XYZ file of C-alpha atoms in Angstrom:
768
model
C -6.931 -8.693 39.174
C -6.187 -4.969 39.193
C -8.735 -2.521 40.608
C -8.820 1.232 41.080
C -12.076 2.640 42.376
C -13.905 5.889 41.948
C -17.128 7.801 42.620
C -18.847 10.629 40.790
C -21.222 12.924 42.714
C -24.656 13.435 41.194
C -26.631 15.344 43.773
C -27.347 14.872 47.448
C -29.218 11.566 47.360
C -26.892 9.222 45.474
C -23.571 8.817 43.746
C -22.722 6.912 40.591
C -19.963 4.319 40.365
C -18.381 4.268 36.868
C -15.762 1.919 35.468
C -14.552 -0.328 32.675
C -14.116 -4.111 32.327
C -11.211 -5.495 30.237
C -9.773 -8.868 29.196
C -6.458 -9.633 30.925
C -5.020 -11.611 27.980
C -5.752 -9.209 25.135
C -6.437 -5.928 26.900
C -9.699 -5.686 24.903
C -12.868 -4.214 26.352
C -15.397 -6.778 27.632
C -18.896 -5.897 26.511
C -22.139 -7.345 27.929
C -20.509 -8.100 31.297
C -22.929 -7.911 34.256
C -21.828 -5.695 37.158
C -24.053 -6.248 40.228
C -24.056 -4.534 43.629
C -25.113 -7.320 46.020
C -26.252 -5.285 49.030
C -28.837 -3.173 47.174
C -29.493 -5.628 44.285
C -28.852 -3.057 41.552
C -26.575 -3.381 38.552
C -25.594 -2.556 34.991
C -24.289 -4.139 31.775
C -21.079 -2.925 30.070
C -21.395 -1.254 26.679
C -19.319 -1.787 23.518
C -16.310 -0.045 25.123
C -16.554 -2.056 28.358
C -17.953 0.836 30.408
C -20.648 0.606 33.075
C -22.354 2.940 35.564
C -24.247 2.134 38.811
C -25.926 4.795 40.977
C -25.934 4.057 44.738
C -26.988 5.869 47.945
C -24.670 8.586 49.205
C -24.331 7.028 52.669
C -23.175 3.598 51.449
C -19.859 2.794 53.181
C -18.761 -0.016 50.880
C -19.903 -1.594 47.626
C -19.986 -5.376 47.165
C -19.675 -5.964 43.408
C -20.047 -9.179 41.413
C -18.777 -9.042 37.804
C -19.822 -11.939 35.586
C -19.640 -12.919 31.918
C -20.187 -16.226 30.111
C -16.595 -16.310 28.786
C -14.788 -15.108 31.928
C -14.281 -16.097 35.534
C -16.630 -14.299 37.924
C -14.981 -11.591 40.040
C -16.204 -10.413 43.471
C -14.882 -7.060 44.613
C -15.212 -5.025 47.779
C -14.891 -1.262 47.154
C -14.088 0.840 50.209
C -11.753 3.552 48.936
C -13.937 6.074 47.099
C -11.303 8.804 46.741
C -10.204 7.843 43.213
C -12.292 8.219 40.090
C -10.995 5.565 37.650
C -12.357 2.052 38.124
C -10.897 -0.794 36.018
C -11.753 -4.477 36.414
C -9.607 -7.130 34.708
C -11.253 -10.512 34.027
C -9.601 -13.899 33.460
C -10.873 -16.105 30.624
C -12.486 -19.423 31.548
C -10.938 -22.762 30.631
C -12.517 -24.447 27.609
C -15.384 -26.836 28.256
C -15.115 -30.420 27.062
C -18.521 -30.308 25.349
C -19.774 -27.664 22.961
C -22.272 -25.080 24.176
C -24.201 -23.026 21.598
C -25.384 -19.527 22.432
C -28.574 -18.715 20.576
C -28.832 -15.015 21.427
C -26.336 -12.614 19.864
C -24.706 -9.540 21.360
C -25.510 -6.049 20.167
C -24.687 -5.232 16.584
C -21.310 -3.867 15.669
C -20.802 -2.677 12.117
C -17.492 -4.503 11.704
C -19.122 -7.921 12.271
C -21.106 -7.711 9.056
C -18.411 -6.656 6.596
C -16.775 -9.507 4.641
C -13.011 -9.600 4.346
C -12.297 -8.118 7.767
C -9.903 -9.571 10.333
C -8.943 -8.771 13.907
C -5.365 -9.509 14.970
C -4.428 -9.234 18.642
C -1.043 -8.676 20.217
C -0.859 -12.380 21.125
C -1.385 -13.313 17.433
C 1.606 -11.149 16.504
C 3.817 -12.640 19.206
C 3.211 -16.164 17.851
C 4.806 -15.322 14.494
C 8.489 -16.231 13.993
C 10.680 -13.365 15.113
C 12.836 -11.498 12.655
C 16.065 -10.292 14.262
C 14.384 -10.688 17.636
C 11.164 -8.895 16.622
C 7.646 -10.069 15.942
C 6.040 -8.062 13.157
C 2.587 -6.616 12.412
C 2.746 -6.587 8.591
C 4.199 -10.111 8.444
C 1.262 -11.257 10.582
C -1.183 -9.510 8.237
C 0.359 -11.390 5.320
C -0.828 -14.637 6.891
C -4.429 -13.567 6.167
C -6.118 -14.817 2.977
C -6.141 -12.275 0.179
C -3.197 -10.385 1.681
C -0.182 -11.315 -0.370
C 3.444 -11.556 0.593
C 6.100 -8.968 -0.087
C 8.757 -9.146 -2.767
C 12.437 -8.651 -2.149
C 13.083 -4.941 -1.753
C 9.530 -3.830 -2.522
C 7.788 -3.627 0.811
C 4.109 -3.104 1.343
C 0.809 -4.874 1.565
C -0.902 -6.337 -1.530
C -4.621 -6.891 -0.962
C -6.887 -8.567 -3.508
C -4.859 -7.650 -6.571
C -4.125 -4.100 -5.450
C -0.795 -2.341 -5.111
C 0.867 -1.015 -1.944
C -0.424 2.484 -2.679
C -4.074 1.396 -2.453
C -4.109 0.828 1.316
C -5.178 3.265 4.009
C -2.858 2.585 6.959
C -3.518 4.202 10.336
C -1.704 4.121 13.680
C -3.920 5.499 16.468
C -5.776 7.529 13.856
C -2.593 8.858 12.178
C -2.248 7.952 8.503
C 1.156 6.473 7.606
C 2.018 6.399 3.908
C 4.900 3.896 3.996
C 4.207 0.946 6.348
C 7.571 -0.842 6.166
C 11.213 -0.614 7.176
C 14.213 -2.218 5.474
C 12.507 -2.811 2.130
C 9.679 -4.817 3.659
C 11.391 -6.965 6.301
C 10.171 -4.836 9.222
C 6.909 -2.952 9.590
C 6.747 0.539 11.070
C 4.557 -0.716 13.944
C 6.307 -1.510 17.200
C 5.020 -4.972 18.246
C 5.456 -4.269 21.963
C 3.230 -1.181 21.953
C 0.655 -2.676 19.532
C -2.599 -3.732 21.170
C -4.621 -4.853 18.125
C -4.864 -4.600 14.328
C -8.083 -4.395 12.300
C -7.975 -5.198 8.577
C -10.742 -4.356 6.085
C -10.161 -5.795 2.610
C -11.829 -3.181 0.429
C -15.181 -2.964 2.230
C -14.172 -0.106 4.510
C -16.539 1.333 7.130
C -17.733 4.742 5.984
C -16.111 6.533 8.924
C -12.710 5.553 7.487
C -10.985 7.479 4.720
C -9.512 4.165 3.632
C -7.722 2.956 0.533
C -9.064 1.413 -2.642
C -7.894 -2.083 -1.631
C -7.905 -2.037 2.165
C -7.854 -0.163 5.441
C -5.513 -1.193 8.248
C -6.132 0.203 11.744
C -3.377 -0.320 14.313
C -4.164 0.571 17.935
C -1.487 1.100 20.569
C -1.711 0.070 24.186
C -3.845 2.512 26.194
C -1.684 3.330 29.242
C -4.740 3.997 31.424
C -7.030 1.133 30.416
C -4.502 -1.606 29.614
C -1.771 -3.403 31.521
C 1.283 -1.322 32.461
C 4.775 -2.594 31.672
C 8.397 -1.843 30.918
C 9.522 -4.171 28.145
C 12.127 -4.537 25.446
C 14.397 -6.749 23.416
C 18.156 -6.631 22.973
C 19.795 -8.473 20.096
C 22.923 -8.527 18.005
C 21.095 -6.656 15.192
C 18.131 -4.715 16.600
C 17.029 -3.210 19.907
C 13.537 -2.310 21.076
C 12.519 -0.553 24.292
C 8.951 0.315 25.269
C 6.889 1.112 28.335
C 3.325 1.960 29.350
C 2.707 3.639 32.699
C -0.143 5.554 34.344
C -0.277 7.972 37.261
C -1.411 6.960 40.740
C -4.791 8.641 40.353
C -5.351 6.842 37.053
C -6.011 10.009 35.084
C -2.741 10.319 33.137
C -0.763 7.696 31.231
C 2.063 7.399 28.688
C 2.988 4.677 26.176
C 6.357 5.012 24.376
C 8.328 2.739 22.044
C 11.724 3.164 20.393
C 13.507 0.810 17.964
C 16.889 0.887 16.270
C 18.445 -1.652 13.879
C 22.139 -2.410 13.516
C 22.134 -4.284 10.230
C 24.943 -2.073 8.945
C 27.276 -4.003 11.273
C 26.797 -7.065 9.069
C 28.874 -5.462 6.296
C 32.112 -6.078 8.149
C 31.467 -9.600 9.425
C 29.194 -11.164 6.795
C 32.179 -12.546 4.857
C 32.889 -14.900 7.759
C 29.737 -16.967 7.167
C 28.449 -16.078 3.658
C 30.145 -16.870 0.327
C 31.424 -13.824 -1.525
C 29.146 -14.527 -4.502
C 26.062 -14.382 -2.287
C 27.305 -11.794 0.194
C 24.636 -9.163 -0.351
C 25.568 -7.394 2.898
C 29.003 -6.557 1.542
C 27.337 -4.561 -1.226
C 24.462 -3.158 0.829
C 23.841 -0.908 3.826
C 20.672 -0.981 5.942
C 19.504 1.035 8.930
C 16.249 2.271 10.436
C 14.789 3.749 13.586
C 11.283 4.644 14.776
C 9.850 6.426 17.808
C 6.128 6.244 18.602
C 3.958 6.978 21.591
C 0.609 7.876 23.050
C -0.346 10.132 25.969
C -3.775 9.648 27.576
C -5.387 12.163 29.919
C -8.805 11.650 31.554
C -9.713 14.848 33.470
C -13.178 13.427 34.217
C -14.921 10.077 34.002
C -16.561 10.831 30.652
C -13.854 13.016 29.104
C -10.599 11.827 27.515
C -7.724 13.405 25.568
C -5.140 11.526 23.501
C -1.897 12.779 21.959
C -0.212 10.331 19.551
C 2.950 10.566 17.466
C 5.210 8.601 15.132
C 8.684 9.375 13.764
C 10.628 6.940 11.595
C 13.423 6.896 9.033
C 15.189 4.351 6.790
C 18.630 4.487 5.160
C 19.465 2.070 2.364
C 22.407 1.797 -0.062
C 23.681 -0.606 -2.733
C 27.183 -0.421 -4.187
C 27.722 -3.075 -6.862
C 30.434 -2.209 -9.403
C 29.876 -5.379 -11.431
C 26.365 -4.391 -12.501
C 26.919 -0.628 -12.431
C 24.562 0.147 -9.520
C 25.731 2.647 -6.882
C 22.802 4.351 -5.187
C 21.333 5.258 -1.827
C 17.943 6.299 -0.510
C 16.391 7.505 2.710
C 12.680 7.696 3.406
C 10.296 7.844 6.335
C 7.088 8.969 8.032
C 6.191 11.691 10.532
C 2.762 12.020 12.151
C 1.005 13.642 15.125
C -2.630 13.500 16.273
C -4.670 15.087 19.080
C -8.079 13.593 19.923
C -10.871 14.514 22.360
C -13.611 12.044 23.339
C -16.729 12.796 25.347
C -19.200 10.141 26.451
C -22.586 11.776 25.989
C -24.633 8.780 27.103
C -24.386 5.179 28.195
C -23.709 4.013 24.617
C -22.816 7.194 22.728
C -19.514 8.984 22.168
C -18.684 12.365 20.614
C -15.095 12.734 19.379
C -12.996 15.356 17.604
C -9.510 14.987 16.118
C -6.759 17.092 14.545
C -3.739 15.443 12.879
C -0.739 15.969 10.642
C 1.046 13.318 8.609
C 4.045 13.586 6.334
C 6.220 11.280 4.261
C 9.341 11.836 2.186
C 11.720 9.919 -0.062
C 15.178 10.921 -1.316
C 17.202 8.992 -3.903
C 20.740 9.773 -5.041
C 22.925 7.498 -7.117
C 24.273 6.121 -10.353
C 22.385 3.450 -12.290
C 24.154 2.038 -15.329
C 26.239 5.198 -15.881
C 23.242 7.544 -15.400
C 23.190 9.970 -12.457
C 19.901 10.690 -10.721
C 18.871 12.882 -7.769
C 15.193 12.398 -6.976
C 13.188 13.748 -4.024
C 9.481 13.644 -3.229
C 7.292 14.500 -0.229
C 3.687 14.647 0.938
C 2.031 16.512 3.850
C -1.562 16.317 5.061
C -3.373 18.340 7.754
C -6.774 17.072 8.928
C -9.582 17.875 11.384
C -12.766 15.921 12.016
C -15.689 15.222 14.339
C -17.754 12.027 14.780
C -20.726 10.836 16.837
C -21.273 7.138 17.596
C -24.490 5.823 19.115
C -25.126 2.153 19.833
C -28.492 0.854 20.967
C -30.001 -2.614 21.189
C -29.905 -4.072 17.698
C -28.413 -1.139 15.817
C -25.445 1.212 15.599
C -25.226 4.650 13.976
C -22.115 6.670 13.112
C -22.055 10.118 11.529
C -19.515 12.887 11.170
C -17.545 15.333 9.047
C -13.852 15.933 8.344
C -11.628 18.190 6.252
C -8.043 17.917 4.965
C -5.426 20.083 3.273
C -2.726 18.416 1.131
C 0.651 19.552 -0.160
C 2.376 17.208 -2.616
C 5.856 17.488 -4.113
C 5.885 14.444 -6.412
C 9.294 15.208 -7.872
C 12.249 17.470 -7.269
C 14.619 15.855 -9.737
C 17.980 16.298 -11.411
C 18.903 13.631 -13.960
C 21.968 13.285 -16.167
C 21.579 11.182 -19.310
C 24.338 11.081 -21.939
C 25.878 14.302 -20.525
C 22.477 16.006 -20.755
C 21.188 17.375 -17.432
C 17.429 17.553 -16.896
C 15.761 19.176 -13.865
C 12.164 19.253 -12.629
C 10.455 20.709 -9.563
C 6.677 20.359 -9.113
C 4.278 21.159 -6.261
C 0.517 20.626 -5.963
C -1.973 21.764 -3.318
C -5.495 20.500 -2.697
C -8.203 20.291 -0.024
C -11.316 18.270 0.687
C -14.391 18.356 2.923
C -16.484 15.243 3.488
C -19.407 13.946 5.505
C -20.505 10.390 6.271
C -23.269 8.358 7.863
C -23.483 4.599 8.372
C -25.677 2.193 10.279
C -26.083 -1.459 11.184
C -29.369 -3.192 11.958
C -30.159 -6.647 13.335
C -33.249 -7.378 11.261
C -33.618 -10.815 12.883
C -31.398 -13.312 14.738
C -30.384 -14.695 11.329
C -30.099 -11.471 9.309
C -28.129 -8.240 9.763
C -27.694 -5.394 7.294
C -25.156 -2.581 7.119
C -25.159 0.456 4.823
C -23.112 3.633 4.623
C -22.367 6.647 2.482
C -19.543 9.180 2.386
C -19.606 12.295 0.224
C -16.369 14.110 -0.649
C -16.035 17.645 -2.012
C -12.537 17.871 -3.496
C -10.784 21.143 -4.424
C -7.558 21.689 -6.368
C -5.778 24.873 -5.257
C -3.167 27.187 -6.685
C -0.402 27.861 -7.344
C -1.139 25.826 -10.458
C 0.186 26.174 -13.987
C -0.571 24.009 -16.974
C 0.730 24.591 -20.484
C -1.923 23.224 -22.807
C -1.933 23.083 -26.589
C -3.612 26.442 -27.038
C -3.262 28.323 -23.759
C -1.380 28.677 -20.497
C -3.512 28.061 -17.373
C -2.200 29.880 -14.288
C -3.795 30.131 -10.826
C -2.340 32.072 -7.861
C -1.694 30.582 -4.426
C -4.718 28.966 -2.669
C -7.166 29.925 -5.427
C -9.627 27.152 -6.271
C -8.681 25.722 -9.673
C -11.541 23.226 -9.900
C -13.893 21.260 -7.649
C -15.600 17.881 -7.844
C -17.993 15.797 -5.733
C -17.505 12.045 -5.209
C -19.856 9.579 -3.508
C -18.813 6.357 -1.745
C -21.788 4.033 -1.043
C -21.590 0.548 0.481
C -24.017 -2.250 1.426
C -23.337 -5.477 3.365
C -25.551 -8.403 4.399
C -24.838 -11.116 6.984
C -26.721 -14.435 7.185
C -26.273 -16.681 10.241
C -27.148 -20.361 10.458
C -27.663 -22.631 13.488
C -24.568 -24.714 12.706
C -22.325 -21.707 13.545
C -21.613 -20.950 9.909
C -22.137 -17.539 8.329
C -22.403 -16.056 4.827
C -21.596 -12.434 3.988
C -22.312 -10.433 0.826
C -21.125 -6.890 0.095
C -20.762 -4.247 -2.603
C -18.695 -1.083 -2.248
C -17.836 1.758 -4.606
C -14.524 3.232 -3.469
C -12.827 6.503 -4.353
C -9.163 7.187 -3.524
C -7.905 10.731 -3.995
C -4.223 9.751 -3.960
C -2.134 7.775 -6.447
C 1.078 5.859 -5.853
C 2.498 5.905 -9.370
C 4.895 3.055 -10.054
C 8.003 3.880 -12.052
C 7.861 2.001 -15.331
C 11.460 2.349 -16.479
C 13.652 2.409 -13.366
C 14.128 -0.274 -10.686
C 13.811 2.051 -7.700
C 12.146 1.567 -4.307
C 11.001 5.213 -4.455
C 7.628 5.313 -6.185
C 5.753 8.614 -6.405
C 2.831 9.781 -4.272
C 0.550 12.131 -6.207
C -2.770 13.672 -5.178
C -5.512 14.007 -7.775
C -5.154 17.132 -9.887
C -7.135 18.851 -12.668
C -5.550 16.422 -15.169
C -5.363 13.329 -12.924
C -8.745 12.070 -11.709
C -9.042 10.060 -8.434
C -8.884 6.283 -8.493
C -12.264 4.564 -8.454
C -13.312 0.987 -7.907
C -16.289 -1.337 -7.543
C -15.788 -4.350 -5.277
C -18.112 -7.356 -4.951
C -17.452 -10.029 -2.319
C -19.028 -13.184 -0.954
C -17.613 -15.022 2.071
C -18.462 -18.224 3.915
C -17.069 -18.959 7.386
C -17.441 -21.795 9.874
C -16.207 -22.309 13.418
C -15.981 -25.782 14.884
C -14.263 -26.252 18.230
C -10.661 -25.081 17.980
C -10.825 -24.677 14.197
C -11.919 -21.884 11.864
C -12.529 -22.251 8.135
C -13.357 -19.587 5.576
C -13.617 -19.258 1.826
C -14.531 -16.358 -0.380
C -14.519 -14.861 -3.837
C -14.137 -11.282 -5.003
C -14.208 -9.204 -8.165
C -12.989 -5.643 -8.677
C -13.222 -3.082 -11.473
C -10.770 -0.170 -11.238
C -10.803 3.201 -12.958
C -8.261 6.008 -13.384
C -5.185 3.856 -12.851
C -1.802 5.496 -13.513
C 1.660 4.444 -14.602
C 4.454 6.993 -14.399
C 6.807 7.124 -17.376
C 10.123 8.976 -17.264
C 10.030 10.762 -20.629
C 13.462 11.947 -21.694
C 12.601 13.068 -25.223
C 10.513 16.197 -24.632
C 12.305 19.414 -23.690
C 9.426 20.768 -21.595
C 6.566 18.721 -20.184
C 3.967 19.284 -17.477
C 4.325 16.767 -14.677
C 0.772 15.503 -15.249
C 1.685 14.602 -18.838
C 4.150 11.963 -17.630
C 1.337 9.540 -16.768
C -0.409 6.844 -18.718
C -4.125 6.620 -17.830
C -5.975 3.328 -17.832
C -8.256 0.884 -16.072
C -7.895 -2.347 -14.161
C -9.622 -5.480 -13.021
C -8.901 -8.223 -10.522
C -10.691 -11.320 -9.311
C -9.884 -14.365 -7.237
C -10.727 -16.851 -4.512
C -9.424 -17.088 -0.949
C -9.174 -20.158 1.278
C -8.171 -20.233 4.935
C -7.934 -22.795 7.746
C -6.828 -21.984 11.300
C -6.340 -23.764 14.598
C -6.623 -21.125 17.269
C -6.293 -22.937 20.590
C -4.109 -25.550 22.221
C -0.375 -26.232 22.358
C -0.213 -26.484 18.588
C -1.669 -23.592 16.616
C -1.329 -22.622 12.995
C -2.897 -21.279 9.838
C -2.861 -22.176 6.147
C -3.935 -19.532 3.645
C -4.101 -19.675 -0.134
C -5.125 -17.027 -2.655
C -5.641 -17.640 -6.370
C -6.076 -14.325 -8.151
C -5.549 -12.335 -11.306
C -4.861 -8.604 -11.533
C -4.691 -6.891 -14.941
C -4.429 -3.381 -16.368
C -5.222 -1.766 -19.710
C -3.861 1.566 -20.978
C -4.806 2.954 -24.411
C -1.269 4.306 -24.900
C 0.459 1.031 -23.990
C 0.373 -1.669 -26.693
C -2.944 -0.418 -28.099
C -4.889 -0.996 -24.905
C -4.231 -4.724 -24.625
C -4.753 -6.192 -21.151
C -1.498 -7.050 -19.379
C -0.673 -8.359 -15.893
C -0.227 -5.685 -13.253
C 3.187 -5.184 -11.689
C 1.833 -6.690 -8.455
C -0.191 -9.510 -10.012
C 0.277 -12.721 -8.001
C -1.371 -15.778 -9.491
C -0.574 -17.929 -6.462
C 0.048 -16.867 -2.893
C 0.470 -19.478 -0.174
C 1.408 -18.998 3.463
C 1.816 -21.522 6.254
C 2.557 -20.613 9.866
C 2.767 -22.845 12.924
C 3.358 -22.384 16.627
C 4.098 -25.289 18.969
C 4.418 -24.854 22.721
C 6.511 -27.807 23.875
C 6.215 -26.930 27.560
C 6.146 -23.870 29.790
C 9.696 -22.965 28.721
C 10.044 -23.746 25.003
C 7.976 -22.582 22.006
C 8.820 -23.131 18.323
C 7.438 -21.046 15.436
C 7.755 -21.443 11.679
C 6.544 -19.445 8.692
C 6.820 -20.369 5.020
C 5.564 -18.171 2.203
C 5.387 -18.712 -1.534
C 4.274 -16.130 -4.094
C 4.338 -15.875 -7.848
C 6.990 -13.346 -8.877
C 6.314 -9.709 -9.743
C 6.156 -8.496 -13.341
C 8.639 -6.244 -15.126
C 9.013 -4.810 -18.615
C 12.236 -6.069 -20.184
C 13.320 -6.240 -23.846
C 12.563 -9.456 -25.703
C 15.510 -8.856 -28.028
C 18.240 -6.446 -29.166
C 19.254 -5.173 -32.586
C 21.888 -2.960 -34.180
C 20.513 0.196 -35.756
C 22.736 2.990 -37.067
C 25.611 1.859 -34.877
C 23.552 1.697 -31.668
C 21.974 -1.171 -29.736
C 18.154 -0.851 -29.783
C 15.667 -2.729 -27.601
C 12.795 -4.768 -29.021
C 9.798 -5.112 -26.686
C 7.136 -7.801 -27.067
C 4.677 -6.486 -24.479
C 4.251 -4.568 -21.245
C 5.115 -6.349 -17.977
C 6.148 -9.180 -20.264
C 8.725 -10.661 -17.893
C 7.848 -12.340 -14.605
C 10.464 -12.536 -11.879
C 11.215 -15.922 -10.330
C 8.835 -17.009 -7.594
C 9.402 -15.570 -4.146
C 9.621 -18.062 -1.301
C 11.273 -18.094 2.091
C 11.287 -20.179 5.278
C 11.676 -18.483 8.649
C 12.064 -20.290 11.964
C 12.362 -19.205 15.569
C 12.518 -20.728 19.033
C 11.920 -18.981 22.335
C 13.037 -20.131 25.770
C 11.591 -18.631 28.937
C 14.120 -17.955 31.671
C 13.465 -18.095 35.394
C 13.918 -14.709 37.019
C 13.133 -13.054 40.327
C 13.631 -9.605 38.775
C 11.675 -9.718 35.516
C 8.011 -10.543 35.099
C 9.013 -12.123 31.774
C 12.461 -13.046 30.451
C 12.834 -14.849 27.110
C 15.731 -15.814 24.853
C 14.712 -15.760 21.196
C 16.638 -17.613 18.464
C 15.619 -16.972 14.850
C 16.773 -17.785 11.326
C 15.368 -15.826 8.404
C 15.570 -17.321 4.913
C 16.667 -20.687 6.294
C 17.656 -22.236 2.946
C 19.337 -19.012 1.701
C 16.971 -18.395 -1.212
C 18.307 -15.644 -3.524
C 14.988 -13.908 -4.105
C 15.256 -11.205 -6.796
C 15.141 -7.508 -5.931
C 15.148 -6.628 -9.632
C 16.449 -8.058 -12.921
C 17.842 -6.303 -15.988
C 19.929 -7.071 -19.072
C 23.486 -5.785 -19.249
C 25.248 -5.359 -22.607
C 28.959 -6.261 -22.791
C 31.016 -5.162 -25.830
C 32.700 -7.914 -27.810
C 35.771 -7.910 -30.089
C 34.054 -5.781 -32.762
C 31.460 -3.034 -32.911
C 28.771 -5.511 -33.862
C 29.831 -8.214 -31.409
C 27.821 -7.888 -28.185
C 27.240 -10.179 -25.230
C 23.914 -9.745 -23.399
C 23.507 -11.250 -19.941
C 20.660 -11.153 -17.436
C 21.679 -9.661 -14.077
C 19.790 -10.188 -10.835
C 20.156 -8.129 -7.660
C 19.193 -9.849 -4.399
C 19.254 -8.351 -0.941
C 18.817 -10.721 1.974
C 20.674 -14.015 2.494
C 20.204 -16.395 5.427
C 20.261 -14.295 8.596
C 20.468 -15.831 12.081
C 19.963 -13.762 15.205
C 19.713 -14.081 18.970
C 17.857 -11.645 21.168
C 16.726 -11.315 24.748
C 13.231 -10.088 25.557
C 12.272 -8.842 28.975
C 9.317 -7.309 30.782
C 9.029 -5.729 34.213
């Protein structure tokens, strides 16, 4: 148990003792804990953030506190040192009872409890996943949730309920990150050591979030003042991670910092020693990334807090394969900063204000099948906002406003095709102002209802120029070109039954102002971010969900079904025929739909733990200008997605983890045939996204051994093997034409590019 005590003066007659109660294992706040002063028989109950306040006489020399909760061991504390102001109590969880005990009464309402398709992942859940190159991973843990599909080789991201990677709102400590992965999807941008918890909302986003069309993902870092302090890291033959969280002696100031660096580029020189030349992808590839994130907390008073958060990260990637004519490199990354102020205005109410900046960029330079391409894109967003949260018995209310300014450079391109050089440079500016309100009510012990609404006023700004058929539209810098209003309503209902099973229903209309336009003709990892413009309307969607869940002892079961209708979907097409085109004219406009069922089973306690998740879904698109509007499978359509993860603790020293994933392959548009026409080879297409890549599957295994140490609080050797059976999962596939003995003699062969073979690693993890 760790305790720091503090008093706050409130007049001459009494003083108030304030503090917070947290869970030692997870670092989470403990709500509804009873804090009792035994001498005077007065007490308080912690709120949703774990805070409490007890007012006592000014002449009291010591306080005798008893802290109790049904799920935790009771703590008895004697407080004598009243010079410090921060008071933190850490509780230990109780051992499980042999017989089941049912609690009839329910704690105060929290809006997240009612929404279907939401999951909470703790730091301990992440650590149980098999390590990759000595690292546990946040995104890989998310992909073990039903409805969240696995990545493909070289196309990183999160696919939620038939959506693409550009339809997720991803936040780290309130900072929006546009690209959530490193190394083409094998690492996430979130440092597992500094991650405290992850909240996932699959389409039914709380109204206070400016989330994505498919999901919102909230990652919270360790709070250096409220959570456990540490110095921790991992050192391996491929990647290194170092992180720490420390607070000042008076408990008012704290810092959390994490830094990671990979060394996969070293595999190029030694991979030939253990991988056949035919499958030696490292010899033809180069990989490297780093990231640097942190959080500074400052509490000048008991009810006032300031937080400064940041993230910097960059990836470098290159393929050089002379046989298939692919020689290209790319670098991309994220930058973000956020400053937040929080003021507790009452026992269960908080006023907060935040200012943030986020930026992402992507640069591509290379030669693809004898065509040279230089392609750059970037996006910057500046935001401010204010929010009030008030939680009372049986209901919760949130309300607030925010505003953002966006600058988008979707393409700065130079392309050489058949000795013809094309250039393009486009920039768009926009702004938005929005307000929201949402509430949750416990109508009865069996019924809870949640509803919310967000209104967005969206403005497109100059400089803007559009060459139409009959006129040239020009707007000077920062002049309003056009404005629109969009509404985002949502309703959720939760039914509880005595047998500990629950049913949730929800409907949400989502609006996403940003597009991630997939490139239809080039196999690049650099898709294009594009804000809505006068000619490109925001994405819209209607989502219906029903979910059934049951908890029985150590096991959790859930099943659900969903349906989505999508509007204003885009596909980017590189048009090389027109001499001059507006950037907005390069897009096909269409609609989409997706539907499916999700099944999940988990064992959450004991020496053996694991989860089995299966998603059966269909995701389709229709564009009037593509094959006469016929429905076709989306690029990220996955009919089947299956994941199995296990964790077995043999004893206090050894733990074994496994993870196996299987997913139907992505779709691509490839020619169904070739023909000679006027001395040239012409492609014959039989449909859009008419070719499905081979299925993606991979087995990862790891084993960890705890070492005895008098120096380190924790010392662990981690052994891992990624892609155990060396599956050559496809990065992309294309047809290459080889000339025969005569002009009309051609040999056409399918070529596949794969990235990651079997990769073993050893790392050492430590914690002070």
